[in-house]
XYZ file of N, CA and C in Angstrom:
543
model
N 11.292 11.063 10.056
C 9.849 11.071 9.869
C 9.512 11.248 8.397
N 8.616 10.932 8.132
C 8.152 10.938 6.821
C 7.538 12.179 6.273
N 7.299 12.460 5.420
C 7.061 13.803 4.651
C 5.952 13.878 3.921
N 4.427 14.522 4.158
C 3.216 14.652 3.492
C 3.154 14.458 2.563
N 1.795 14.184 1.977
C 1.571 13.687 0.600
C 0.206 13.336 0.262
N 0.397 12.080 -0.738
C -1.075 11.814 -1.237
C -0.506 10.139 -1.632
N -1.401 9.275 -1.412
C -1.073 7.926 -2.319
C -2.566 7.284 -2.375
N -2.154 6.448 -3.431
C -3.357 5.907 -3.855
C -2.884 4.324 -3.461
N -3.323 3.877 -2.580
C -3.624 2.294 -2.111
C -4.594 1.734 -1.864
N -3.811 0.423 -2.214
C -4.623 -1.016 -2.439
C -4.573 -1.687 -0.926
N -5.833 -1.598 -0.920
C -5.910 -2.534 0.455
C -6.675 -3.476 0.525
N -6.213 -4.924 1.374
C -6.209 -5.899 1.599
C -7.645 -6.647 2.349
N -7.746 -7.687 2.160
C -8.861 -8.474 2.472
C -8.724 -8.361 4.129
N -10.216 -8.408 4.536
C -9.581 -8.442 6.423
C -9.193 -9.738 7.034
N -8.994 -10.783 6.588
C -7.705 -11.933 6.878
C -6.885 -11.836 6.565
N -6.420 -11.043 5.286
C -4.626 -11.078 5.321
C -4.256 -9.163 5.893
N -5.529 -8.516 5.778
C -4.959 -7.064 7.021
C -4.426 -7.626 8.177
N -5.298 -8.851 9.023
C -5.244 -9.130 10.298
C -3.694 -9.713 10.539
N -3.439 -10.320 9.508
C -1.565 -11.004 9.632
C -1.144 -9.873 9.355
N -1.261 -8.916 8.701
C -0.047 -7.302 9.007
C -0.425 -6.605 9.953
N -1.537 -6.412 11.103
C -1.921 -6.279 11.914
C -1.132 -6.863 12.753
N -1.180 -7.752 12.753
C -0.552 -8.497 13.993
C 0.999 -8.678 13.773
N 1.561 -8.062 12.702
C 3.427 -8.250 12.883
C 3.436 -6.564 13.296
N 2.820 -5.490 12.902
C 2.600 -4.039 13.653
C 2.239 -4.372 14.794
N 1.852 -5.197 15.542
C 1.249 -4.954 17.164
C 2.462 -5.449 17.827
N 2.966 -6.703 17.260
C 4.394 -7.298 18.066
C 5.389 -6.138 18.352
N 5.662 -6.101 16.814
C 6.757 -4.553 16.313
C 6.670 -3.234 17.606
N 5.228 -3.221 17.728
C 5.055 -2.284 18.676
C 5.232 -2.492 19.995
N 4.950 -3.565 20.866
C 4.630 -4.106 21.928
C 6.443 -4.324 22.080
N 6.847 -4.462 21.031
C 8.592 -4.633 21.294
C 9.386 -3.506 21.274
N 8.259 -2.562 21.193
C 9.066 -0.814 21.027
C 10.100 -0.906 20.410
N 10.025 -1.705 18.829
C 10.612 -1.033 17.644
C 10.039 -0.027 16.968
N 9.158 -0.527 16.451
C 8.200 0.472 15.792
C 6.353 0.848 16.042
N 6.114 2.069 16.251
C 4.530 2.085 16.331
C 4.264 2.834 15.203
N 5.177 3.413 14.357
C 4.787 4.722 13.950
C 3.419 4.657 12.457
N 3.530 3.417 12.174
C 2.359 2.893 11.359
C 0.451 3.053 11.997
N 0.823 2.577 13.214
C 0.005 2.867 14.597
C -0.781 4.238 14.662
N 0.392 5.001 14.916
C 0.054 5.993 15.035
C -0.193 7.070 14.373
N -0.322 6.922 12.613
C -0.137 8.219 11.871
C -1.629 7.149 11.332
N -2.353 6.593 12.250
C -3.684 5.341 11.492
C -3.796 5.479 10.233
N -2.694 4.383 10.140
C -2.367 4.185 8.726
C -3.316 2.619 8.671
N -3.294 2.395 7.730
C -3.940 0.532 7.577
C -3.441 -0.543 6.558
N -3.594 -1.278 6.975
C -2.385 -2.019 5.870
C -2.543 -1.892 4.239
N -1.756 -1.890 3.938
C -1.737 -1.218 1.898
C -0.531 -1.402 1.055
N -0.834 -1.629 0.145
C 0.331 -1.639 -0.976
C 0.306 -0.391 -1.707
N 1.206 0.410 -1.961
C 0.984 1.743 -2.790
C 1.157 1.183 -3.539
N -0.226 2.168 -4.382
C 0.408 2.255 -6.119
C 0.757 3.407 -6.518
N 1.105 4.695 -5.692
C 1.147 5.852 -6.422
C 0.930 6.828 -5.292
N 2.317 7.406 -5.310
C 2.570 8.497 -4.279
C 2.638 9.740 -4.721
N 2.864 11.012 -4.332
C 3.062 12.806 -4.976
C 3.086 13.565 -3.510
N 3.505 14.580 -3.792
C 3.708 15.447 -2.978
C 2.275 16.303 -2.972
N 1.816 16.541 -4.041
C 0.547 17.540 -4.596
C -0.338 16.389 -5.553
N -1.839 16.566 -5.197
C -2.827 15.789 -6.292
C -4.572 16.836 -6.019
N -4.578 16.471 -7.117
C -6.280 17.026 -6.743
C -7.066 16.271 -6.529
N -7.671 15.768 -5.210
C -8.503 14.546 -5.088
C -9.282 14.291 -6.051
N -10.114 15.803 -6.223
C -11.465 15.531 -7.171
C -10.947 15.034 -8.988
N -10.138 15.871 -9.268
C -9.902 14.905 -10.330
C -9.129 13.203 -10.366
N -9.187 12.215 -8.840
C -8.913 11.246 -9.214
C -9.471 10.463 -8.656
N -10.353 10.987 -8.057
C -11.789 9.855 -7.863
C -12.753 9.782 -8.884
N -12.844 10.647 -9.940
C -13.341 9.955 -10.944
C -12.690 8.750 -11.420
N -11.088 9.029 -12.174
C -10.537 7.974 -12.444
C -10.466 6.494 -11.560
N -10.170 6.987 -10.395
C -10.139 5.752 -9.413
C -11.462 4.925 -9.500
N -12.524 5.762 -9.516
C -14.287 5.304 -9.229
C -14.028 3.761 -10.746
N -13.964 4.916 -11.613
C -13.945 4.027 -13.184
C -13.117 2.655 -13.417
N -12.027 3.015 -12.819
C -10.729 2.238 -12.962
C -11.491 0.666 -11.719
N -11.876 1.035 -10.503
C -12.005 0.192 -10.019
C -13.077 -0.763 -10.102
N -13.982 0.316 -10.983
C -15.473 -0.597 -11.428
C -14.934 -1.734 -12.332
N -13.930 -1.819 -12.862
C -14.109 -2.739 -14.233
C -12.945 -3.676 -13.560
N -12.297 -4.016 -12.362
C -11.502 -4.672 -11.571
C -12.549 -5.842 -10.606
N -11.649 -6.716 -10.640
C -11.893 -7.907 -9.712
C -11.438 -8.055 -8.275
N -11.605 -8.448 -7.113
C -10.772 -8.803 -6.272
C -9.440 -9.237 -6.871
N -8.355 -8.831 -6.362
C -6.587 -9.245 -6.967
C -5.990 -10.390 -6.080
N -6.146 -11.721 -6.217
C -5.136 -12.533 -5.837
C -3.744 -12.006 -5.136
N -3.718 -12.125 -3.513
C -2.354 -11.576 -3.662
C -1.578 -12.902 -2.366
N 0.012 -12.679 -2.698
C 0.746 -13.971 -1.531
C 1.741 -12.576 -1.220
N 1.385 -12.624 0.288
C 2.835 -11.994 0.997
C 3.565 -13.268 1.183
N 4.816 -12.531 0.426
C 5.744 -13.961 0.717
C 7.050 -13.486 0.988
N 7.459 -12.424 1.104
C 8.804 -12.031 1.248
C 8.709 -11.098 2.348
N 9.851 -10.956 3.085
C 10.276 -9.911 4.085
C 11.148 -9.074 4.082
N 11.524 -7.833 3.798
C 12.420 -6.961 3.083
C 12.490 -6.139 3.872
N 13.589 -5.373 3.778
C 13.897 -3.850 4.416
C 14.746 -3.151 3.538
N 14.434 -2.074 3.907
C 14.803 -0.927 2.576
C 15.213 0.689 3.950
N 16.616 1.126 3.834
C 16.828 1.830 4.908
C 16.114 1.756 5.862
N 15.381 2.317 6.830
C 14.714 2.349 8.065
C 13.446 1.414 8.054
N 12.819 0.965 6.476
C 11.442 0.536 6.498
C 11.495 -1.271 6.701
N 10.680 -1.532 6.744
C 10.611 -3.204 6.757
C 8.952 -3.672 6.931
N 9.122 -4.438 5.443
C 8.207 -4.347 4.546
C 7.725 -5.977 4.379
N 6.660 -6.516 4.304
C 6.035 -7.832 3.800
C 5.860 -7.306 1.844
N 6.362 -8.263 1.051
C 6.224 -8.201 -0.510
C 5.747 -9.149 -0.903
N 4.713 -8.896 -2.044
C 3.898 -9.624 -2.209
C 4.626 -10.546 -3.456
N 3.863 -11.471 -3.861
C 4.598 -12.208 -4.746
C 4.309 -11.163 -6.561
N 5.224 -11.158 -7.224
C 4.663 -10.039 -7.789
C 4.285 -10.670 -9.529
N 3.125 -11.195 -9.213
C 2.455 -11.623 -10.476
C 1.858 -10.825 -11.404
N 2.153 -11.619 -12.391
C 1.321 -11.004 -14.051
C 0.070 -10.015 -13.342
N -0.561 -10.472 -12.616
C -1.928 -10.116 -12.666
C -1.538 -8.715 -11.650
N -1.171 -8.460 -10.851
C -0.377 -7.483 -10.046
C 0.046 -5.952 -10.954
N 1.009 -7.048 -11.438
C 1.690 -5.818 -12.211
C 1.049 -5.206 -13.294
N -0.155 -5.792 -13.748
C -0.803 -5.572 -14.820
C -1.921 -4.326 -14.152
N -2.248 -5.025 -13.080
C -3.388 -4.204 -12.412
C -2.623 -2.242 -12.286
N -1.535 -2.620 -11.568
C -0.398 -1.576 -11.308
C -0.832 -0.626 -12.537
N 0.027 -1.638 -14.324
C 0.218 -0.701 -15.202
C -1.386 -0.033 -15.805
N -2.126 -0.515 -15.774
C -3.612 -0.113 -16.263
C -3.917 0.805 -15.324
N -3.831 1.063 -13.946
C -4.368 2.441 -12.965
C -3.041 3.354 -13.473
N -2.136 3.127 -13.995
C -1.201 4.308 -14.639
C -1.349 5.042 -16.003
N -1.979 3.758 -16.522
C -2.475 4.110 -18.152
C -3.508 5.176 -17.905
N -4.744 5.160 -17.024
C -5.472 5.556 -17.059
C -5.469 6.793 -16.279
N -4.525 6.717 -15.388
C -4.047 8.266 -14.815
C -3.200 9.054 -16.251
N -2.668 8.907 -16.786
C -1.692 9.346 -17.408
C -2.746 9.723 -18.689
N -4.145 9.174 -18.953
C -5.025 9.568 -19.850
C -5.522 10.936 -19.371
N -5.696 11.061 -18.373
C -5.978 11.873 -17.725
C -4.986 13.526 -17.315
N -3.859 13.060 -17.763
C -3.147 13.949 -17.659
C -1.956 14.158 -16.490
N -2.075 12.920 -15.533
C -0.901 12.907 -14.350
C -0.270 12.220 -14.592
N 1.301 12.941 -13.914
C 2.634 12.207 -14.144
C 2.622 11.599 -12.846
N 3.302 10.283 -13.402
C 3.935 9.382 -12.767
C 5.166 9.374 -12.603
N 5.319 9.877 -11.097
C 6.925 9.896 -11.095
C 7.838 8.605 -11.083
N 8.906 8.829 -11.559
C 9.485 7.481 -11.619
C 9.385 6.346 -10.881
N 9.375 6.698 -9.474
C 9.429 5.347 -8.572
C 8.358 4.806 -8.658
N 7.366 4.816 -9.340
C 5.335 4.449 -9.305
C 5.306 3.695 -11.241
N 6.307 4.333 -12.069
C 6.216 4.155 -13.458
C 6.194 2.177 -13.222
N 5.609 1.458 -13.789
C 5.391 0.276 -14.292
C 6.729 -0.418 -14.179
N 7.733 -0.142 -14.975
C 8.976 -0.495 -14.817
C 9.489 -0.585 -13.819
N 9.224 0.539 -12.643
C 9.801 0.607 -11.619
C 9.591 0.482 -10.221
N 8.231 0.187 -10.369
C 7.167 -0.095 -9.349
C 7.853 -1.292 -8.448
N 8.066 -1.211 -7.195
C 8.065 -2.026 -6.388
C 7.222 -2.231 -5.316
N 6.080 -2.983 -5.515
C 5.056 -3.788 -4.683
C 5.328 -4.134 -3.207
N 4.985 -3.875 -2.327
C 5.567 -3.283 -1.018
C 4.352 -3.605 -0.102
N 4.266 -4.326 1.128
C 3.462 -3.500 2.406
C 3.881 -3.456 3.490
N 3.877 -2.332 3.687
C 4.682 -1.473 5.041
C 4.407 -2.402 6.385
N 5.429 -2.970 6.727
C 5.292 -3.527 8.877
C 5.233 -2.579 9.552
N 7.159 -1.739 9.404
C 6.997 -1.232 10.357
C 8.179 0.154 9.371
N 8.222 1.478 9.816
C 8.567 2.602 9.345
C 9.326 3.189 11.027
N 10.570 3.677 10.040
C 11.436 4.398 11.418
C 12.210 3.570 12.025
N 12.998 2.466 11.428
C 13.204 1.556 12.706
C 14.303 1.715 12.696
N 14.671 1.859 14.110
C 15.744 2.067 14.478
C 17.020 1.181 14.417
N 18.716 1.910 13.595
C 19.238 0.545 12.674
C 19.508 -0.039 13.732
N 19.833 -0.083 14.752
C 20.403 -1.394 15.834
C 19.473 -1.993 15.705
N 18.212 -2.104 15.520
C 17.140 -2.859 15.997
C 16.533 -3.731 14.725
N 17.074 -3.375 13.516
C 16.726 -4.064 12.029
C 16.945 -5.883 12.436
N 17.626 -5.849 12.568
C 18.128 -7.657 12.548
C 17.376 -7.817 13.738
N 16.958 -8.009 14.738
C 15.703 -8.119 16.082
C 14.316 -8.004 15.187
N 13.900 -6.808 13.898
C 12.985 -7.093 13.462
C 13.024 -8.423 12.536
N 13.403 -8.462 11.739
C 13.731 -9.602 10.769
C 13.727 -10.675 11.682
N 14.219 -10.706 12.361
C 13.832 -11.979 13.469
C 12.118 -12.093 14.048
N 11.706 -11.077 13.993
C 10.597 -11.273 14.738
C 9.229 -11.388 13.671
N 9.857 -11.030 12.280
C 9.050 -11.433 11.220
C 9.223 -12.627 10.724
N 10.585 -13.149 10.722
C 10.659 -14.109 10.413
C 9.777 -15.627 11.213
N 9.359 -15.305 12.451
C 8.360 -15.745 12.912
C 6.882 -16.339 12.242
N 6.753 -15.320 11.650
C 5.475 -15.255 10.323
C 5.348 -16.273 9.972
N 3.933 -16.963 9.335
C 4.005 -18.396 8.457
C 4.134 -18.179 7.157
N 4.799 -17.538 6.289
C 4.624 -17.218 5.499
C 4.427 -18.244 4.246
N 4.164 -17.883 3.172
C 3.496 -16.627 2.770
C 2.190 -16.527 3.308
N 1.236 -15.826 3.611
C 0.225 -15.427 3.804
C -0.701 -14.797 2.754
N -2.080 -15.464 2.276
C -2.510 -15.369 0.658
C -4.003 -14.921 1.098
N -4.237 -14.117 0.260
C -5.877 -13.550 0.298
C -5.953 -12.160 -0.780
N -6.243 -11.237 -0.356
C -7.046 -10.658 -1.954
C -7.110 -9.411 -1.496
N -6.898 -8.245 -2.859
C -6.976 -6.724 -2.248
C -8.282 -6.606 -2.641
N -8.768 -6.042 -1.989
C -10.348 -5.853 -2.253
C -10.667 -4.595 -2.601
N -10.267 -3.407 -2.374
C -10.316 -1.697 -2.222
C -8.726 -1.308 -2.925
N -9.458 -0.224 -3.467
C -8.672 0.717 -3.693
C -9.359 2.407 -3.229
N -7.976 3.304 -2.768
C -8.117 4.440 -2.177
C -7.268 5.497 -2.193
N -7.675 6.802 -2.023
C -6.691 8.150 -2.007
C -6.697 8.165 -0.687
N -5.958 8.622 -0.342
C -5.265 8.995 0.949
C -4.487 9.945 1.402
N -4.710 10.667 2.531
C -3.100 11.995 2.447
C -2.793 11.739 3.488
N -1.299 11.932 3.650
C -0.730 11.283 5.380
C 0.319 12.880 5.285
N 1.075 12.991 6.309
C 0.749 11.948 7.656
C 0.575 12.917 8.662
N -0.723 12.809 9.696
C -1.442 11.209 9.553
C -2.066 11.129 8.525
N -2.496 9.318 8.159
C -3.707 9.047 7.635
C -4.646 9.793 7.516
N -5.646 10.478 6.396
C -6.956 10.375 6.018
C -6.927 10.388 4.890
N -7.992 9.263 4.944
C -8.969 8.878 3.702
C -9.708 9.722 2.710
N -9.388 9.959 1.820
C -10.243 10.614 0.976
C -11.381 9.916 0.427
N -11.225 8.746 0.059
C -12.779 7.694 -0.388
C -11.620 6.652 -0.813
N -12.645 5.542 -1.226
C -12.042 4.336 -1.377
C -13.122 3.509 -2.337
N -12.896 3.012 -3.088
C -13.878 2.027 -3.986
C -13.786 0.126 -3.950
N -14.878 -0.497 -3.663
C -14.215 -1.610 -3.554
C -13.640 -2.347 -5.360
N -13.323 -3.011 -5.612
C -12.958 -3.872 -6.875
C -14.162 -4.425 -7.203
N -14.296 -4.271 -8.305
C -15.608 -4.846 -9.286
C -17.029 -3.941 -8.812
N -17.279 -3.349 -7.956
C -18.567 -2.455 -7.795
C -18.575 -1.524 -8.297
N -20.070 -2.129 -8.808
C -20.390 -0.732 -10.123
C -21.093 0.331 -9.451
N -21.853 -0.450 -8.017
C -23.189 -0.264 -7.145
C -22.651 1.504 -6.568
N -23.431 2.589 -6.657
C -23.088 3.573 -5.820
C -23.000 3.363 -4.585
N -21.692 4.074 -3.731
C -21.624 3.621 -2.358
C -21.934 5.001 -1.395
């Protein structure tokens, strides 16, 4: 099981949520994995995980950071697994990684460390299928993703704090709104 926290994710347009939606419902319905399901999680790319954060000091930054952002071009195009997880990856463009290193610049103005696995360099662009899966059952998933049409292309629209697990939301800002929400 996974271990509490805080992350700050990017989440997805609701046509390309609905295609990671729907490889979590198979996943589930095939009793590999629900556990995404059930800790109501929603589909996301992290940019930035911790054990400890102070919300209030990063919804300012987040608020700021996301006002001066666009909707992000994104292509799930790859299917990966990484020990127990198995993951849709996005194609990982200039514009991606750039977005990545500028919400780090601007945390790190601020005074938070970035632990290594989140640092720019080391960032790997990720969205979670399915978590926990059991290893006999890895190659049955990969099969059942491989199903997918991939790549699958549409746009992160939001960014958000979050503390799991379970899921809750701390706030979320969409990209480019300046508008109070």
């Amino acid at each position: 099981m996974s271990q509490g926290g805080y992350a700050i994710e990017l989440y997805l347009d609701p046509a390309l949520e609905n295609q990671v939606l729907k490889a979590w419902n198979v996943l589930a319905r095939r009793q590999i994995s629900s556990h995404l399901i059930e800790i109501e999680s929603r589909p996301h790319i992290t940019l930035y995980s911790a054990p400890f954060i102070d919300p209030t000091k990063l919804e300012s930054i987040i608020k700021t950071f996301a006002s001066k952002q666009e909707p992000l071009p994104l292509s799930l195009s790859t299917i990966g697994c990484h020990n127990n997880l198995l993951f849709l990856a996005p194609t990982p463009t200039l514009s991606l990684l750039q977005f990545h290193s500028q919400l780090c610049d601007a945390m790190r103005r601020e005074g938070i460390e970035i632990s290594e696995d989140y640092r720019p360099e080391n960032w790997i662009p990720y969205c979670a299928v399915a978590q926990d899966v059991p290893k006999a059952r890895m190659a049955e998933s990969l099969c059942v993703l491989r199903d997918l049409k991939l790549p699958v292309a549409g746009y992160a629209m939001d960014i958000g704090l979050v503390e799991f697990s379970p899921v809750r939301e701390f706030f979320s800002f969409v990209l480019g709104n300046t508008v109070e929400g």
